[in-house]
PDB file of C-alpha atoms in Angstrom:
ATOM      1  CA  VAL A   1      74.302 144.015 125.346  1.00 90.00           C
ATOM      2  CA  GLN A   2      71.236 142.182 126.591  1.00 93.00           C
ATOM      3  CA  LEU A   3      67.909 143.418 127.929  1.00 95.00           C
ATOM      4  CA  GLN A   4      66.008 141.219 130.336  1.00 95.00           C
ATOM      5  CA  ALA A   5      62.393 141.906 131.261  1.00 95.00           C
ATOM      6  CA  SER A   6      60.713 140.409 134.306  1.00 96.00           C
ATOM      7  CA  GLY A   7      57.821 140.874 136.690  1.00 97.00           C
ATOM      8  CA  GLY A   8      54.854 139.678 134.674  1.00 97.00           C
ATOM      9  CA  GLY A   9      52.185 137.424 136.091  1.00 97.00           C
ATOM     10  CA  LEU A  10      48.508 136.886 136.761  1.00 98.00           C
ATOM     11  CA  VAL A  11      46.607 139.539 138.680  1.00 98.00           C
ATOM     12  CA  GLN A  12      42.979 140.389 139.289  1.00 98.00           C
ATOM     13  CA  ALA A  13      41.417 143.513 137.848  1.00 98.00           C
ATOM     14  CA  GLY A  14      42.241 146.492 140.027  1.00 98.00           C
ATOM     15  CA  GLY A  15      45.518 144.968 141.134  1.00 98.00           C
ATOM     16  CA  SER A  16      49.111 146.047 140.555  1.00 98.00           C
ATOM     17  CA  LEU A  17      52.289 144.675 139.032  1.00 98.00           C
ATOM     18  CA  ARG A  18      55.785 146.095 138.660  1.00 98.00           C
ATOM     19  CA  LEU A  19      57.768 145.172 135.593  1.00 98.00           C
ATOM     20  CA  SER A  20      61.535 145.470 135.448  1.00 98.00           C
ATOM     21  CA  CYS A  21      63.964 145.746 132.564  1.00 97.00           C
ATOM     22  CA  ALA A  22      67.663 145.225 133.171  1.00 96.00           C
ATOM     23  CA  ALA A  23      70.421 146.003 130.681  1.00 96.00           C
ATOM     24  CA  PHE A  24      73.582 143.919 130.804  1.00 94.00           C
ATOM     25  CA  GLY A  25      76.779 144.994 129.082  1.00 92.00           C
ATOM     26  CA  ARG A  26      80.081 146.730 129.647  1.00 91.00           C
ATOM     27  CA  ASP A  27      80.522 150.461 129.280  1.00 92.00           C
ATOM     28  CA  ILE A  28      76.948 151.162 128.213  1.00 94.00           C
ATOM     29  CA  ARG A  29      74.761 154.220 128.538  1.00 94.00           C
ATOM     30  CA  ILE A  30      71.008 153.942 128.306  1.00 95.00           C
ATOM     31  CA  ASN A  31      69.399 156.901 126.590  1.00 95.00           C
ATOM     32  CA  TRP A  32      65.681 156.330 126.016  1.00 95.00           C
ATOM     33  CA  MET A  33      63.860 153.395 127.577  1.00 97.00           C
ATOM     34  CA  TYR A  34      60.462 152.232 126.280  1.00 98.00           C
ATOM     35  CA  TRP A  35      57.740 149.782 127.178  1.00 98.00           C
ATOM     36  CA  TYR A  36      55.521 148.275 124.493  1.00 98.00           C
ATOM     37  CA  ARG A  37      52.855 145.612 124.687  1.00 98.00           C
ATOM     38  CA  GLN A  38      51.213 143.167 122.336  1.00 98.00           C
ATOM     39  CA  ALA A  39      47.842 141.641 123.081  1.00 97.00           C
ATOM     40  CA  PRO A  40      46.715 138.421 121.357  1.00 92.00           C
ATOM     41  CA  GLY A  41      45.762 139.111 117.764  1.00 94.00           C
ATOM     42  CA  LYS A  42      46.797 142.768 117.935  1.00 97.00           C
ATOM     43  CA  GLU A  43      49.705 144.905 116.822  1.00 97.00           C
ATOM     44  CA  ARG A  44      52.464 145.821 119.242  1.00 98.00           C
ATOM     45  CA  GLU A  45      51.685 149.212 120.777  1.00 98.00           C
ATOM     46  CA  PHE A  46      53.549 151.891 122.657  1.00 98.00           C
ATOM     47  CA  VAL A  47      52.941 152.074 126.407  1.00 98.00           C
ATOM     48  CA  ALA A  48      55.462 154.456 127.956  1.00 98.00           C
ATOM     49  CA  THR A  49      58.894 155.965 127.563  1.00 98.00           C
ATOM     50  CA  ILE A  50      61.413 157.813 129.698  1.00 98.00           C
ATOM     51  CA  SER A  51      64.469 159.777 128.636  1.00 96.00           C
ATOM     52  CA  ARG A  52      67.782 159.986 130.424  1.00 92.00           C
ATOM     53  CA  GLY A  53      66.583 163.328 131.750  1.00 90.00           C
ATOM     54  CA  ALA A  54      63.466 161.626 133.175  1.00 90.00           C
ATOM     55  CA  ASN A  55      61.091 163.067 130.593  1.00 96.00           C
ATOM     56  CA  GLU A  56      58.112 160.688 130.631  1.00 97.00           C
ATOM     57  CA  LYS A  57      55.421 160.023 128.039  1.00 98.00           C
ATOM     58  CA  TYR A  58      52.500 157.617 128.165  1.00 98.00           C
ATOM     59  CA  ALA A  59      49.868 156.140 125.920  1.00 98.00           C
ATOM     60  CA  ASP A  60      46.460 157.633 126.667  1.00 98.00           C
ATOM     61  CA  SER A  61      45.158 154.216 127.677  1.00 98.00           C
ATOM     62  CA  VAL A  62      47.556 153.968 130.635  1.00 98.00           C
ATOM     63  CA  LYS A  63      47.915 157.583 131.754  1.00 98.00           C
ATOM     64  CA  GLY A  64      47.274 157.977 135.463  1.00 98.00           C
ATOM     65  CA  ARG A  65      47.610 154.235 136.077  1.00 98.00           C
ATOM     66  CA  PHE A  66      51.131 153.351 134.929  1.00 98.00           C
ATOM     67  CA  THR A  67      54.395 154.980 135.972  1.00 98.00           C
ATOM     68  CA  ILE A  68      57.725 154.483 134.231  1.00 98.00           C
ATOM     69  CA  SER A  69      61.009 154.986 136.055  1.00 97.00           C
ATOM     70  CA  ARG A  70      64.704 154.250 135.644  1.00 97.00           C
ATOM     71  CA  ASP A  71      67.866 153.735 137.685  1.00 95.00           C
ATOM     72  CA  ASP A  72      70.923 154.677 135.648  1.00 94.00           C
ATOM     73  CA  VAL A  73      73.334 153.372 138.289  1.00 94.00           C
ATOM     74  CA  LYS A  74      71.875 149.880 137.985  1.00 95.00           C
ATOM     75  CA  ASN A  75      70.999 150.187 134.261  1.00 95.00           C
ATOM     76  CA  THR A  76      67.428 149.187 134.984  1.00 96.00           C
ATOM     77  CA  GLY A  77      63.971 150.493 134.270  1.00 97.00           C
ATOM     78  CA  HIS A  78      60.596 149.797 135.791  1.00 98.00           C
ATOM     79  CA  LEU A  79      56.959 150.029 134.859  1.00 98.00           C
ATOM     80  CA  GLN A  80      54.631 150.285 137.851  1.00 98.00           C
ATOM     81  CA  MET A  81      51.152 149.262 136.755  1.00 98.00           C
ATOM     82  CA  ASN A  82      48.225 150.071 139.030  1.00 98.00           C
ATOM     83  CA  SER A  83      44.455 149.718 138.629  1.00 98.00           C
ATOM     84  CA  LEU A  84      44.996 147.015 136.052  1.00 98.00           C
ATOM     85  CA  LYS A  85      42.199 146.159 133.660  1.00 98.00           C
ATOM     86  CA  PRO A  86      41.538 142.999 131.626  1.00 97.00           C
ATOM     87  CA  GLU A  87      42.374 144.990 128.488  1.00 97.00           C
ATOM     88  CA  ASP A  88      45.911 145.457 129.838  1.00 98.00           C
ATOM     89  CA  THR A  89      46.499 141.748 129.262  1.00 98.00           C
ATOM     90  CA  ALA A  90      49.443 141.428 126.878  1.00 98.00           C
ATOM     91  CA  VAL A  91      53.063 140.493 126.514  1.00 98.00           C
ATOM     92  CA  TYR A  92      55.063 143.513 127.643  1.00 98.00           C
ATOM     93  CA  TYR A  93      58.388 144.288 125.998  1.00 98.00           C
ATOM     94  CA  CYS A  94      61.080 146.697 127.042  1.00 97.00           C
ATOM     95  CA  ASN A  95      63.163 148.510 124.479  1.00 97.00           C
ATOM     96  CA  ALA A  96      66.165 150.712 125.082  1.00 97.00           C
ATOM     97  CA  GLN A  97      68.316 153.020 123.014  1.00 96.00           C
ATOM     98  CA  ILE A  98      71.796 152.170 124.301  1.00 95.00           C
ATOM     99  CA  GLN A  99      75.084 153.833 123.535  1.00 94.00           C
ATOM    100  CA  ASP A 100      78.262 151.785 123.467  1.00 90.00           C
ATOM    101  CA  GLY A 101      80.790 153.762 125.495  1.00 88.00           C
ATOM    102  CA  ARG A 102      83.705 152.379 123.497  1.00 89.00           C
ATOM    103  CA  THR A 103      82.439 153.180 120.006  1.00 89.00           C
ATOM    104  CA  GLY A 104      79.899 155.916 120.700  1.00 90.00           C
ATOM    105  CA  LEU A 105      77.361 154.107 118.548  1.00 92.00           C
ATOM    106  CA  ASN A 106      73.684 154.026 119.516  1.00 93.00           C
ATOM    107  CA  ARG A 107      71.524 151.017 118.943  1.00 95.00           C
ATOM    108  CA  ALA A 108      68.057 149.812 119.928  1.00 96.00           C
ATOM    109  CA  TYR A 109      67.700 146.599 121.900  1.00 96.00           C
ATOM    110  CA  TRP A 110      64.589 144.573 122.791  1.00 97.00           C
ATOM    111  CA  GLY A 111      63.962 142.470 125.869  1.00 95.00           C
ATOM    112  CA  GLN A 112      62.328 139.054 125.553  1.00 93.00           C
ATOM    113  CA  GLY A 113      58.867 140.036 126.776  1.00 94.00           C
ATOM    114  CA  THR A 114      56.991 139.233 129.950  1.00 97.00           C
ATOM    115  CA  LEU A 115      53.340 138.148 130.060  1.00 98.00           C
ATOM    116  CA  VAL A 116      50.806 140.126 132.063  1.00 98.00           C
ATOM    117  CA  THR A 117      47.370 138.574 132.484  1.00 98.00           C
ATOM    118  CA  VAL A 118      44.588 140.519 134.181  1.00 98.00           C
ATOM    119  CA  SER A 119      41.520 138.525 135.142  1.00 97.00           C
ATOM    120  CA  SER A 120      38.094 140.088 135.503  1.00 93.00           C
TER     121      SER A 120
END
């Protein structure tokens, strides 16, 4: 199983970006999907999560600006980021709890990270 994140880039403050996270593998079932971020010199922090039942949770710093979503047919997830601020600048990572349909085992996978830079 592989997770691939994409969609990062350079944007001005107040702008928007949409990140994507695609899971590749046979007979897989994504349970929880998460987005984390890590700014230069800081610890990795939680941004948002969504369950298979579409239960969403957000960090206080992004509530009202970011929206997480998922498409279980395509095994993808998205993070729509609006009203971006310079302090949102970070490498964004997706993480997913994925069940192997053949073994029934659950495991966490990380994507490679995508850089978001917000200029003031």
